Coordinates of C-alpha atoms and ligand atoms in Angstrom, one line a residue:
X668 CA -20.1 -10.5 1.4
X669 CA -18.8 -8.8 -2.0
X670 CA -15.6 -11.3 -1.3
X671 CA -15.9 -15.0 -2.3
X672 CA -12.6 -15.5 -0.7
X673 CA -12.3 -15.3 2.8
X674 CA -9.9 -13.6 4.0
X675 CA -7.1 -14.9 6.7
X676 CA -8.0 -14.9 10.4
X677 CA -6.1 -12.4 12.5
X678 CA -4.4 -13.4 15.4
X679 CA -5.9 -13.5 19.1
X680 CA -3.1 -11.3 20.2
X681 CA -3.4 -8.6 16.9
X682 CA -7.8 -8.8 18.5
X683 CA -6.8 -7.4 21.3
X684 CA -3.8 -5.0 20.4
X685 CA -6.3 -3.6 18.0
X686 CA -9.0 -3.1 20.9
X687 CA -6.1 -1.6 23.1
X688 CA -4.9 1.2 20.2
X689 CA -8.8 1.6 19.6
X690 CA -9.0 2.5 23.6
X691 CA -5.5 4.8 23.4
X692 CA -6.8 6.5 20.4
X693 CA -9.8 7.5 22.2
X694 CA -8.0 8.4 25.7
X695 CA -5.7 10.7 24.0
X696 CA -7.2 11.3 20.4
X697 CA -8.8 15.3 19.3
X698 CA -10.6 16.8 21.9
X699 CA -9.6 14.8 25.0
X700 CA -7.9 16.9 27.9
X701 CA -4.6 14.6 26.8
X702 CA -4.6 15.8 23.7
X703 CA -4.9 19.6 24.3
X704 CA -2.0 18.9 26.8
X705 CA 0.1 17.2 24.3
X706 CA -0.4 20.4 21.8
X707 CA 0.6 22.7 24.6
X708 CA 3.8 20.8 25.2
X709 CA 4.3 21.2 21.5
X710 CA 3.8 24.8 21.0
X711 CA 6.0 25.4 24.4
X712 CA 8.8 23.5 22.3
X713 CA 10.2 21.5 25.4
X714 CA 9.9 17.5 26.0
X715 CA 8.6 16.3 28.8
X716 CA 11.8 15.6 29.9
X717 CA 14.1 12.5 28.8
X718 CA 11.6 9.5 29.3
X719 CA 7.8 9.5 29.2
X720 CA 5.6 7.6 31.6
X721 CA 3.3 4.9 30.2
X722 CA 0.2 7.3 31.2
X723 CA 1.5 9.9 28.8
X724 CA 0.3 10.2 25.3
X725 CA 2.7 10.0 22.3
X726 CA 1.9 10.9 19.1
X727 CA 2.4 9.9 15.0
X728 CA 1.2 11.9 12.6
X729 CA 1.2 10.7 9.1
X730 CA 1.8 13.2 6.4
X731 CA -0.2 11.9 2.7
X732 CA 1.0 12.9 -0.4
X733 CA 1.4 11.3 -3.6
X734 CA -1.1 8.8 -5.5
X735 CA -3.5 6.7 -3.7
X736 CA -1.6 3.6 -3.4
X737 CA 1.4 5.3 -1.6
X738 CA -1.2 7.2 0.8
X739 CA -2.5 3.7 1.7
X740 CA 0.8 2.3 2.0
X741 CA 2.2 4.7 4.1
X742 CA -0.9 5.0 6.6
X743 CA -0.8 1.3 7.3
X744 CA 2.8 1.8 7.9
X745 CA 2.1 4.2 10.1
X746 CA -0.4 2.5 11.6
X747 CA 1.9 -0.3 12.5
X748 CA 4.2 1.6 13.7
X749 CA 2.3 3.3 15.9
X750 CA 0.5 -0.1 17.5
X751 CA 4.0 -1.1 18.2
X752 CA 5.2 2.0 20.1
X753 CA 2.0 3.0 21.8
X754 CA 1.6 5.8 19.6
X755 CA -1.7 7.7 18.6
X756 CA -1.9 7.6 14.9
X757 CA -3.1 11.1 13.4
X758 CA -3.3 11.2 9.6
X759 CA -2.8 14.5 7.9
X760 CA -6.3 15.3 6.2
X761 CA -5.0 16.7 3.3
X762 CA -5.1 15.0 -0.3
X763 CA -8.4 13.6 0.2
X764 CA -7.5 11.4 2.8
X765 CA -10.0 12.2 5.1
X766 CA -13.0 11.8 2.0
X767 CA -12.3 8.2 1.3
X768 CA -12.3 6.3 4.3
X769 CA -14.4 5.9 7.3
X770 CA -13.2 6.4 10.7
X771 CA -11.7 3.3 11.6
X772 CA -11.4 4.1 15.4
X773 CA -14.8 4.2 17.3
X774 CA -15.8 7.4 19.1
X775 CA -12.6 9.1 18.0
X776 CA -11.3 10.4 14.9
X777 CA -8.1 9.8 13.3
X778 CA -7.6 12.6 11.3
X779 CA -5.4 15.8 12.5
X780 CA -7.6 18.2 13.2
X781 CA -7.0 21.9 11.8
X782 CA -5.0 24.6 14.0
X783 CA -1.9 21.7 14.3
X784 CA 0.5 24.0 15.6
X785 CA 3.6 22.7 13.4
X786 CA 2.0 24.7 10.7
X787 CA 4.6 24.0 7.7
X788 CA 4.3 20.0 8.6
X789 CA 3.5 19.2 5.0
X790 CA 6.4 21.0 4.0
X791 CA 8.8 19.0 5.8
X792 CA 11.7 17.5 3.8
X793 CA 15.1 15.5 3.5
X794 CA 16.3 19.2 4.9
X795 CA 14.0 20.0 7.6
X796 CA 16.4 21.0 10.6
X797 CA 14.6 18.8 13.2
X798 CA 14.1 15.7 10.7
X799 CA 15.7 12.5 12.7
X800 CA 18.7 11.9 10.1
X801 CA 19.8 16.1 10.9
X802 CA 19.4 15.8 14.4
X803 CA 21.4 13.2 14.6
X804 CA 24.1 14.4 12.4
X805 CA 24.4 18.0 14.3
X806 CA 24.2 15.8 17.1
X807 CA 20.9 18.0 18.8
X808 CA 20.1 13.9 19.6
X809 CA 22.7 11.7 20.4
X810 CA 22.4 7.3 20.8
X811 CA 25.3 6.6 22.7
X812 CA 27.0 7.5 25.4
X813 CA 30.1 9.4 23.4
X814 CA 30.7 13.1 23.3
X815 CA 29.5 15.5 26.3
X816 CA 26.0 14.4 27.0
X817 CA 25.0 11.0 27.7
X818 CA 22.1 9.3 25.8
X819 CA 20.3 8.7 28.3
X820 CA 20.4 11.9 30.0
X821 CA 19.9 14.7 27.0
X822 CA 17.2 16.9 26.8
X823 CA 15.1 15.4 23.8
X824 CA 13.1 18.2 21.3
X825 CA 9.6 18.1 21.6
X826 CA 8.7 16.5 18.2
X827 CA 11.3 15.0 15.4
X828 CA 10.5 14.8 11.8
X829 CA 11.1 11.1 10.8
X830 CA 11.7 11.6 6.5
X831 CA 11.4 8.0 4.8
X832 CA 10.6 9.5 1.8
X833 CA 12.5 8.3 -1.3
X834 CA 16.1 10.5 -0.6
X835 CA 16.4 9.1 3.2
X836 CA 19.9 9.5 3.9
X837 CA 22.0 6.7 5.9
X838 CA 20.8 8.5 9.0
X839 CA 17.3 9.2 8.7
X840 CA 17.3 5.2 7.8
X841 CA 18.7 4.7 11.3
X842 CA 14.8 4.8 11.8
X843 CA 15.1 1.1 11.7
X844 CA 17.6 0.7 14.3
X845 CA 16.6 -0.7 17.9
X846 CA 19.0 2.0 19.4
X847 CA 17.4 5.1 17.8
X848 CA 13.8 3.4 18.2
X849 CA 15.5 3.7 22.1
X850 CA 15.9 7.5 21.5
X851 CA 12.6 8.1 19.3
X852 CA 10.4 6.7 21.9
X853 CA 10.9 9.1 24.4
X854 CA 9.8 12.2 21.8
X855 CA 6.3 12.9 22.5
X856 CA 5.5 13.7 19.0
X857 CA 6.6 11.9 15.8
X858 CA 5.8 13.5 12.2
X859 CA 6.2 11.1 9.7
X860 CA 6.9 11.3 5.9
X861 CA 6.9 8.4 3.7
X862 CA 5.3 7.1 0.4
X863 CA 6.5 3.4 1.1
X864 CA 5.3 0.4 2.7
X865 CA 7.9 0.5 5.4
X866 CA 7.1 -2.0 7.1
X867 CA 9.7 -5.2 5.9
X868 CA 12.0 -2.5 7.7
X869 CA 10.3 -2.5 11.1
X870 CA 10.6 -6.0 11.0
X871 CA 14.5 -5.8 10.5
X872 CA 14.6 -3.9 14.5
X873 CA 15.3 -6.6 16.9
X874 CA 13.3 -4.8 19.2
X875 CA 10.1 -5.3 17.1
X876 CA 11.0 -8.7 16.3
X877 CA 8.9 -10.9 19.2
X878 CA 6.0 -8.3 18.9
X879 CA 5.7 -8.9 15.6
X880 CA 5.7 -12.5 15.5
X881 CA 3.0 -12.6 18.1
X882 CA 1.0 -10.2 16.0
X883 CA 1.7 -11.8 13.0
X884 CA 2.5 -15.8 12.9
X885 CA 2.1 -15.5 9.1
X886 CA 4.4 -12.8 8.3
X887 CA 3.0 -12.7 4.4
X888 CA -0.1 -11.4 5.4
X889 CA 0.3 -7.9 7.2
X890 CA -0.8 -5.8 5.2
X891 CA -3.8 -7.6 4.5
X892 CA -5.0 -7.1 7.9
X893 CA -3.8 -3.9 8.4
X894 CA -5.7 -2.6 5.1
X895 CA -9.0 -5.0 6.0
X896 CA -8.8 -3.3 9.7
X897 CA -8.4 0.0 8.4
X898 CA -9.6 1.1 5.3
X899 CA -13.1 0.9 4.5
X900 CA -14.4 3.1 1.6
X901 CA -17.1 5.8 2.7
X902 CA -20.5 5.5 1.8
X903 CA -20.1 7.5 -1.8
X904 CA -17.1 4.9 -2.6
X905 CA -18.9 1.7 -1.3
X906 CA -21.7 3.0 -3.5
X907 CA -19.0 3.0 -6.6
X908 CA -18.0 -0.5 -5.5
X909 CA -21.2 -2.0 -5.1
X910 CA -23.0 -0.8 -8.0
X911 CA -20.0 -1.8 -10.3
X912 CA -19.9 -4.9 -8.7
X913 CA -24.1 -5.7 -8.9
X914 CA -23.9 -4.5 -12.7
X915 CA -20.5 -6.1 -14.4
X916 CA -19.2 -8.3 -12.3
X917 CA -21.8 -10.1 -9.7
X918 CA -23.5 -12.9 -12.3
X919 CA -20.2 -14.6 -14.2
X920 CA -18.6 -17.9 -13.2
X921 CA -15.7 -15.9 -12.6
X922 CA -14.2 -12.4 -12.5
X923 CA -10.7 -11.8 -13.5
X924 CA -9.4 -7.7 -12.4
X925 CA -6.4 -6.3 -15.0
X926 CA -4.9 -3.6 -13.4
X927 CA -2.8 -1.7 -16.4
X928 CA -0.6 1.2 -14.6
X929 CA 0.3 3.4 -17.4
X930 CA 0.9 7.3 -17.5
X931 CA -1.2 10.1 -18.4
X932 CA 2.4 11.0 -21.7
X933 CA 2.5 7.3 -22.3
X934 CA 1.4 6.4 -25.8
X935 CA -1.1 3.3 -26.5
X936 CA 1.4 0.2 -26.6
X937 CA 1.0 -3.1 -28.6
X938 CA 3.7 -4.2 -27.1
X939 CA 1.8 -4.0 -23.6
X940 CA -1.2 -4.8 -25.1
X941 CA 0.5 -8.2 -26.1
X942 CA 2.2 -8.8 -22.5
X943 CA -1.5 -8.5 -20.8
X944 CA -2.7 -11.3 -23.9
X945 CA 0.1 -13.5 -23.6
X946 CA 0.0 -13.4 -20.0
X947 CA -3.9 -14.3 -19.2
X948 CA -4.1 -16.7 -21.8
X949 CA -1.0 -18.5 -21.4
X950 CA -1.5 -18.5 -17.1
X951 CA -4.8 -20.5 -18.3
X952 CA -6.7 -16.9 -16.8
X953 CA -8.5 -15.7 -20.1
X954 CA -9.6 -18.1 -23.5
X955 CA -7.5 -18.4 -26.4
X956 CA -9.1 -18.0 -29.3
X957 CA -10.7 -20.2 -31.3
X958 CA -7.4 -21.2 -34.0
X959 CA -10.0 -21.5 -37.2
X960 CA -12.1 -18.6 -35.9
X961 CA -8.8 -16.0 -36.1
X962 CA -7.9 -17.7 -39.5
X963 CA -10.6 -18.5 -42.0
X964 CA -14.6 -17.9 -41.8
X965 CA -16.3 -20.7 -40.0
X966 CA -18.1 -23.3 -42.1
X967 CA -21.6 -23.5 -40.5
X968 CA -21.9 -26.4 -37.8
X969 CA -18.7 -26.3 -36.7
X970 CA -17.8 -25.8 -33.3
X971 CA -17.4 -22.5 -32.9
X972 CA -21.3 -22.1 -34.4
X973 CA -22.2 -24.2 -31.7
X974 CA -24.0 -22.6 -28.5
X975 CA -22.5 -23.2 -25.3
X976 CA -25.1 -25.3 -23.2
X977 CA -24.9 -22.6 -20.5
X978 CA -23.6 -19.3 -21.5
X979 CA -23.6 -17.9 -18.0
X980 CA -21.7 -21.2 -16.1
X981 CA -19.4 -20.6 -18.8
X982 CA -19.1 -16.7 -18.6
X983 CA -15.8 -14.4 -17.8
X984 CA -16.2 -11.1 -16.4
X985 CA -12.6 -9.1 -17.1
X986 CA -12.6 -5.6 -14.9
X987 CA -9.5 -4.0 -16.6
X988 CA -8.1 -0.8 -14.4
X989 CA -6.2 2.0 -16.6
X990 CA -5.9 5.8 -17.2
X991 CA -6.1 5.3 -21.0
X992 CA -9.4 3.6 -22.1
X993 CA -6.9 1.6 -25.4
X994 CA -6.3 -1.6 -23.5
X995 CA -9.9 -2.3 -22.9
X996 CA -11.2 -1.5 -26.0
X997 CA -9.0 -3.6 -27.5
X998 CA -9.7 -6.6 -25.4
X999 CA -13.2 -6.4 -25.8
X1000 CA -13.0 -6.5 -29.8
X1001 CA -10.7 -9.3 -29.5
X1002 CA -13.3 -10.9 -27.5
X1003 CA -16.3 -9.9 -29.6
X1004 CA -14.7 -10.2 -32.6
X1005 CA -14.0 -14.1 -32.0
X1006 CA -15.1 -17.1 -30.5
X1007 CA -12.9 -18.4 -27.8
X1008 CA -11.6 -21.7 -27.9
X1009 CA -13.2 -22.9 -25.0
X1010 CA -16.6 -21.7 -25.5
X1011 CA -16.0 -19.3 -22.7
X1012 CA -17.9 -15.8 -23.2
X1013 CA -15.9 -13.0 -22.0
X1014 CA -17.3 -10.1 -21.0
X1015 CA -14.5 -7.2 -20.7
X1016 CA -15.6 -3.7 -18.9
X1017 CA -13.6 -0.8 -17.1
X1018 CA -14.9 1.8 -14.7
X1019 CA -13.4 4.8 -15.7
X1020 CA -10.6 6.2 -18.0
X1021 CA -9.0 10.1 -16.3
X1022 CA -6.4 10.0 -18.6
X1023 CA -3.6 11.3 -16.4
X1024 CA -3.3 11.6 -12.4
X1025 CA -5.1 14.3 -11.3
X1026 CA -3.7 16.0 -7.8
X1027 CA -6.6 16.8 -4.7
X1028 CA -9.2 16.3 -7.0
X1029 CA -12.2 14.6 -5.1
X1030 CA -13.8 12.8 -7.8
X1031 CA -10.6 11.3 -9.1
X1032 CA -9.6 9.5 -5.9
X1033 CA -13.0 8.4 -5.5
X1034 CA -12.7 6.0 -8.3
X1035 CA -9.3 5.7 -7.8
X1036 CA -10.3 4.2 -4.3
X1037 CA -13.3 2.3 -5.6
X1038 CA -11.2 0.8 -8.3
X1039 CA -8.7 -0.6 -5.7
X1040 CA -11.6 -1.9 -4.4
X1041 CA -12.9 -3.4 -7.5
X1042 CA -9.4 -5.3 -8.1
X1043 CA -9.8 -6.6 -4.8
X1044 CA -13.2 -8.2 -5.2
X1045 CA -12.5 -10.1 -8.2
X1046 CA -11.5 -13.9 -8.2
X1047 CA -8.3 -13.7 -10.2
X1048 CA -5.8 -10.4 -10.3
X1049 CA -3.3 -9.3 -13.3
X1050 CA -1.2 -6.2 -11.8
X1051 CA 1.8 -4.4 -13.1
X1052 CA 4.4 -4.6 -11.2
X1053 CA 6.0 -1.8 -9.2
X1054 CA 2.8 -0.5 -9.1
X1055 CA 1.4 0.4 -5.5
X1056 CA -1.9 0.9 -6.6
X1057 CA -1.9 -2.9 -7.4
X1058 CA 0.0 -3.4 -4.6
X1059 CA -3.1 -2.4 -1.8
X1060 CA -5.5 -4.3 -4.5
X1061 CA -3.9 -7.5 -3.6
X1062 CA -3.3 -6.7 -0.6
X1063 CA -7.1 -6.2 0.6
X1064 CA -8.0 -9.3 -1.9
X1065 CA -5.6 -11.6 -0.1
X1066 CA -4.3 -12.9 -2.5
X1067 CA -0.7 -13.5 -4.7
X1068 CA -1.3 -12.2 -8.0
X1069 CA -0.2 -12.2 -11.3
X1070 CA 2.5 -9.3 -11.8
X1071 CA 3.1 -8.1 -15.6
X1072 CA 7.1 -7.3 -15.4
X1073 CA 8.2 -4.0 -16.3
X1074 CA 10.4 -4.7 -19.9
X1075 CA 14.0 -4.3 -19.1
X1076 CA 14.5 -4.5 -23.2
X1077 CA 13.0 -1.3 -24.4
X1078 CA 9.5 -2.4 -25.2
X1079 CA 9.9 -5.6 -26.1
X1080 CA 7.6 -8.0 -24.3
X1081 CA 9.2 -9.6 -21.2
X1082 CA 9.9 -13.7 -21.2
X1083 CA 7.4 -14.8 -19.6
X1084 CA 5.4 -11.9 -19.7
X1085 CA 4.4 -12.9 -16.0
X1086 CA 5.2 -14.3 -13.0
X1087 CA 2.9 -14.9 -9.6
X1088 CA 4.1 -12.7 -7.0
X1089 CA 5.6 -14.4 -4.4
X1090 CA 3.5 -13.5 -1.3
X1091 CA 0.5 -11.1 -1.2
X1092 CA 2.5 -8.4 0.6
X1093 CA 3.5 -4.7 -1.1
X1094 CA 6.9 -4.4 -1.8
X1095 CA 9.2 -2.0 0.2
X1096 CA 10.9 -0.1 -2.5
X1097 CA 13.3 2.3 -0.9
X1098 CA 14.6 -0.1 2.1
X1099 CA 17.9 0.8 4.2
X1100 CA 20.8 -0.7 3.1
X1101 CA 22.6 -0.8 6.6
X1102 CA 22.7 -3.4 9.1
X1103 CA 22.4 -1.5 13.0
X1104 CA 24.5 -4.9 14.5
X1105 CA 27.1 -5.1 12.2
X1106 CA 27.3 -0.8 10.9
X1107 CA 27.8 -2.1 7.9
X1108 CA 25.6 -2.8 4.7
X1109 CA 24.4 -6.1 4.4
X1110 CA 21.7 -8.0 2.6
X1111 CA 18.9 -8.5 4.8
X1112 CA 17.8 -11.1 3.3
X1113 CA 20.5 -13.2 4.1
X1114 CA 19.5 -13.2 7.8
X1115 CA 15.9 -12.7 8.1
X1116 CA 14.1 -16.1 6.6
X1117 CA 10.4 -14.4 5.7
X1118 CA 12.2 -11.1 4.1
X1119 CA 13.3 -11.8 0.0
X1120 CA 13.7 -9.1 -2.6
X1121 CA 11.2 -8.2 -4.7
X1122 CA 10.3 -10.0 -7.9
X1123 CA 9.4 -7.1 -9.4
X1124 CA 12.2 -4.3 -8.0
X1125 CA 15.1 -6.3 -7.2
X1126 CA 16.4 -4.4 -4.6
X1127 CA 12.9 -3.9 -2.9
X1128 CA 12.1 -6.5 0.4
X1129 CA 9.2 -8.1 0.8
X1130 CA 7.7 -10.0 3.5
X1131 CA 6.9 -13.5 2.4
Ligands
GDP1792 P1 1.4 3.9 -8.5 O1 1.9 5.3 -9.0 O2 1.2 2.9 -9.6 O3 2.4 3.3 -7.5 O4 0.0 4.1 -7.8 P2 -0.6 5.3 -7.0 O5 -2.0 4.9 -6.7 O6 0.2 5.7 -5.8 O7 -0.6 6.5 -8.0 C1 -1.3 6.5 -9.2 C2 -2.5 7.4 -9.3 O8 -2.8 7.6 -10.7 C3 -3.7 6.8 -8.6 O9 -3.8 7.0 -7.3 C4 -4.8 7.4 -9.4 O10 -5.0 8.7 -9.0 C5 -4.2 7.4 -10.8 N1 -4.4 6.1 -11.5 C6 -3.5 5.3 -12.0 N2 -4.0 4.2 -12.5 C7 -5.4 4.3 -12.4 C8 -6.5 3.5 -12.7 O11 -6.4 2.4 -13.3 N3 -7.7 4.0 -12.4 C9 -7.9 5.2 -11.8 N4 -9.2 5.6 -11.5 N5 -6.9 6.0 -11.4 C10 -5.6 5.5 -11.7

């Protein structure tokens, strides 16, 4: 109801997938005989054997680290990932990630509970011995039929660590090969590291391909389900929302979010400052000023003297999103200071400034997570671009925004300042440069028509 734009329908077929992961996440979720079995098969160390039957419960268990945009990002990867292989999706509860949210599964919980017998989980990295890319390269898995043990027959480990993380090597981005998702699906237990939305990869394995479409007959919007269906701030971040929302941003014509990712050693920029202006005023998105108004004092009766009829059908409500409190304040004068040249009022406000990124701390992410929210409930968004954060804004908003380019020239001020994103969907920053057909790099892009780089990391992929 916060939303004045509805968001896109989901399909029949992703309904009822949804329902079915919903039904396997209570059959063999915490506290079901399935799961305690699953553990015990974990702590013994031995698979089940080389193929599991469909009765048997499998597992994915998201590790969260890094800011709040990547956590998001990489739990609706997850998620997807785990809807297409029939996986239970654990997320690890650490980083706050079980004090935002509500449980989006009903009478189970998605969170790993404590006593998870892989205790150093959160530890794992690019040289954890039983990561996918290791295993494969000291040839504990194998996915063919060379050397002394056929694929098919090998005794698979209980649980592989699959390491997306930034450093994946070559063979830890076999991931997104149908072969190796031939191999992975038979390991009962799946522990998964990555700060990236994956998922333009998953749509590069053949083997996902028709599921996908089905799921998704517009492949732009994705992650906008995904994120609708699964994260919904608790009740102390809904109240954040709502209550920002009934005081600053409820009442104007129209609401315009500016989400200004800068970092906690970054001085204030004019330079910036000037690439948000130019940006909103020359997309049509904020006023210009009024030309006589910046220049000379205004003769009485002249236009700018004159009243709107109705200030509040004319009114602007500007969220603006930062660390540093700089931006906003200087917005606001600029606004206050003069009369727009359309008559507009603009009201310019921002929820909070921390300064810097502050790690585990509670009260942080909770306005980290209700301004994410914010974004998304406005009728107009401004992001910076590589930014994730802006990324899940858009995202849950449904909508393309406005990205603010990162300067390639020092600080100068990009030409244009802006450009509107391309489709709604995050981009995938770190994506594997090999083609699984061919063994070979290749441009994805060429082959796939709804996959194009990233407007605002060139060598990202986005779905579109
Ligand atoms: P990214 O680094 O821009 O991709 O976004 P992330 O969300 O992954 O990490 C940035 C983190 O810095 C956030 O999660 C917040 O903790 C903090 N942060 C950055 N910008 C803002 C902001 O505008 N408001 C708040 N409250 N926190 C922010």
């Amino acid at each position: 109801m916060y939303r004045r734009r509805p968001g896109k329908q989901p399909s029949s077929h992703l309904v009822s997938k949804l329902r079915q992961q919903e039904a396997l996440q209570r059959r063999c979720g915490p506290g079901t005989m399935a799961y305690s079995h699953a553990l015990e098969q974990l702590k013994s160390g031995k698979s089940s054997g080389n193929t599991i039957a469909a009765q048997d419960c499998k597992y994915l268990v998201s590790i969260s680290y890094r800011g709040l945009g990547n956590r998001i990002l990489a739990t609706a990867s997850a998620f997807l990932y785990a809807m297409l292989t029939g996986r239970v999706l654990l997320v690890d509860p650490s980083n706050e990630m079980g004090e935002l949210f509500c449980e989006p599964f009903p009478d189970t919980s998605w969170l790993l509970p404590p006593g998870f017998p892989l205790e150093s989980y959160t530890n794992f990295s690019i040289s954890t011995a039983e990561s996918y890319g290791n295993m494969l390269r000291n040839k504990v898995i194998r996915t063919d039929a060379a050397g002394d043990v056929p694929a098919a027959s090998q005794q698979l480990p209980a649980f592989s660590y699959v390491h997306l993380d930034h450093d994946a090597t070559e063979q830890d981005n076999l991931f997104f090969c149908d072969e190796d998702q031939r191999v992975l699906r038979n390991i009962s237990w799946l522990v998964m590291r990555t700060d990236s939305y994956i998922v333009p990869g998953l749509f590069l394995d053949k083997g996902f391909q028709d599921e996908l479409a089905r799921l998704f007959p517009e492949p732009d919007t994705v992650f906008h389900h995904i994120s609708r269906y699964l994260f919904h701030p608790n009740n102390h971040v809904w109240g954040l929302v709502t209550r920002y929302y009934d005081a600053y941003l409820a009442t104007a014509r129209q609401s315009v979010g500016i989400q200004v990712r800068v970092f906690g050693s970054q001085p204030n920029s004019p330079e910036l400052l000037e690439q948000i202006t130019k940006c909103t005023q020359k997309q049509g998105l904020l006023p210009e000023l009024l030309a006589a108004d910046l220049q000379a004092p205004t003769p009485r009766g002249s236009p700018a003297a004159v009243r709107p009829a109705s200030r509040a059908a004319k009114s602007k409500a500007v969220m603006v999103t930062c660390l540093k409190p700089w931006y906003y304040e200087e917005l606001k004068s600029m606004y206050w200071e003069h009369a727009t040249a359309s008559g507009e009022v603009v009201a310019v406000h921002q929820p909070s400034h921390e300064e810097y990124q502050h790690f585990g701390a509670r009260s942080h992410d909770h306005k980290a997570c209700a301004e994410i929210y914010l974004l998304s409930l406005t009728d107009v968004l401004v992001t910076t671009g590589r930014s994730t954060f802006g990324y899940v804004a858009q995202g849950l908003a449904g909508v393309r925004p406005w990205v603010m380019y990162k300067p390639t020239n020092g600080s100068a001020v990009p030409d244009p300042p802006c450009g509107r994103d391309v489709s709604m969907e995050p981009c995938f920053h770190m994506p594997p440069s090999y083609d699984c057909r061919l063994k070979k790099w290749r441009d994805p892009t060429k082959d796939v028509p709804y996959i194009q780089h990233c407007d605002d990391a060139f060598w990202g992929l986005k779905l579109v």
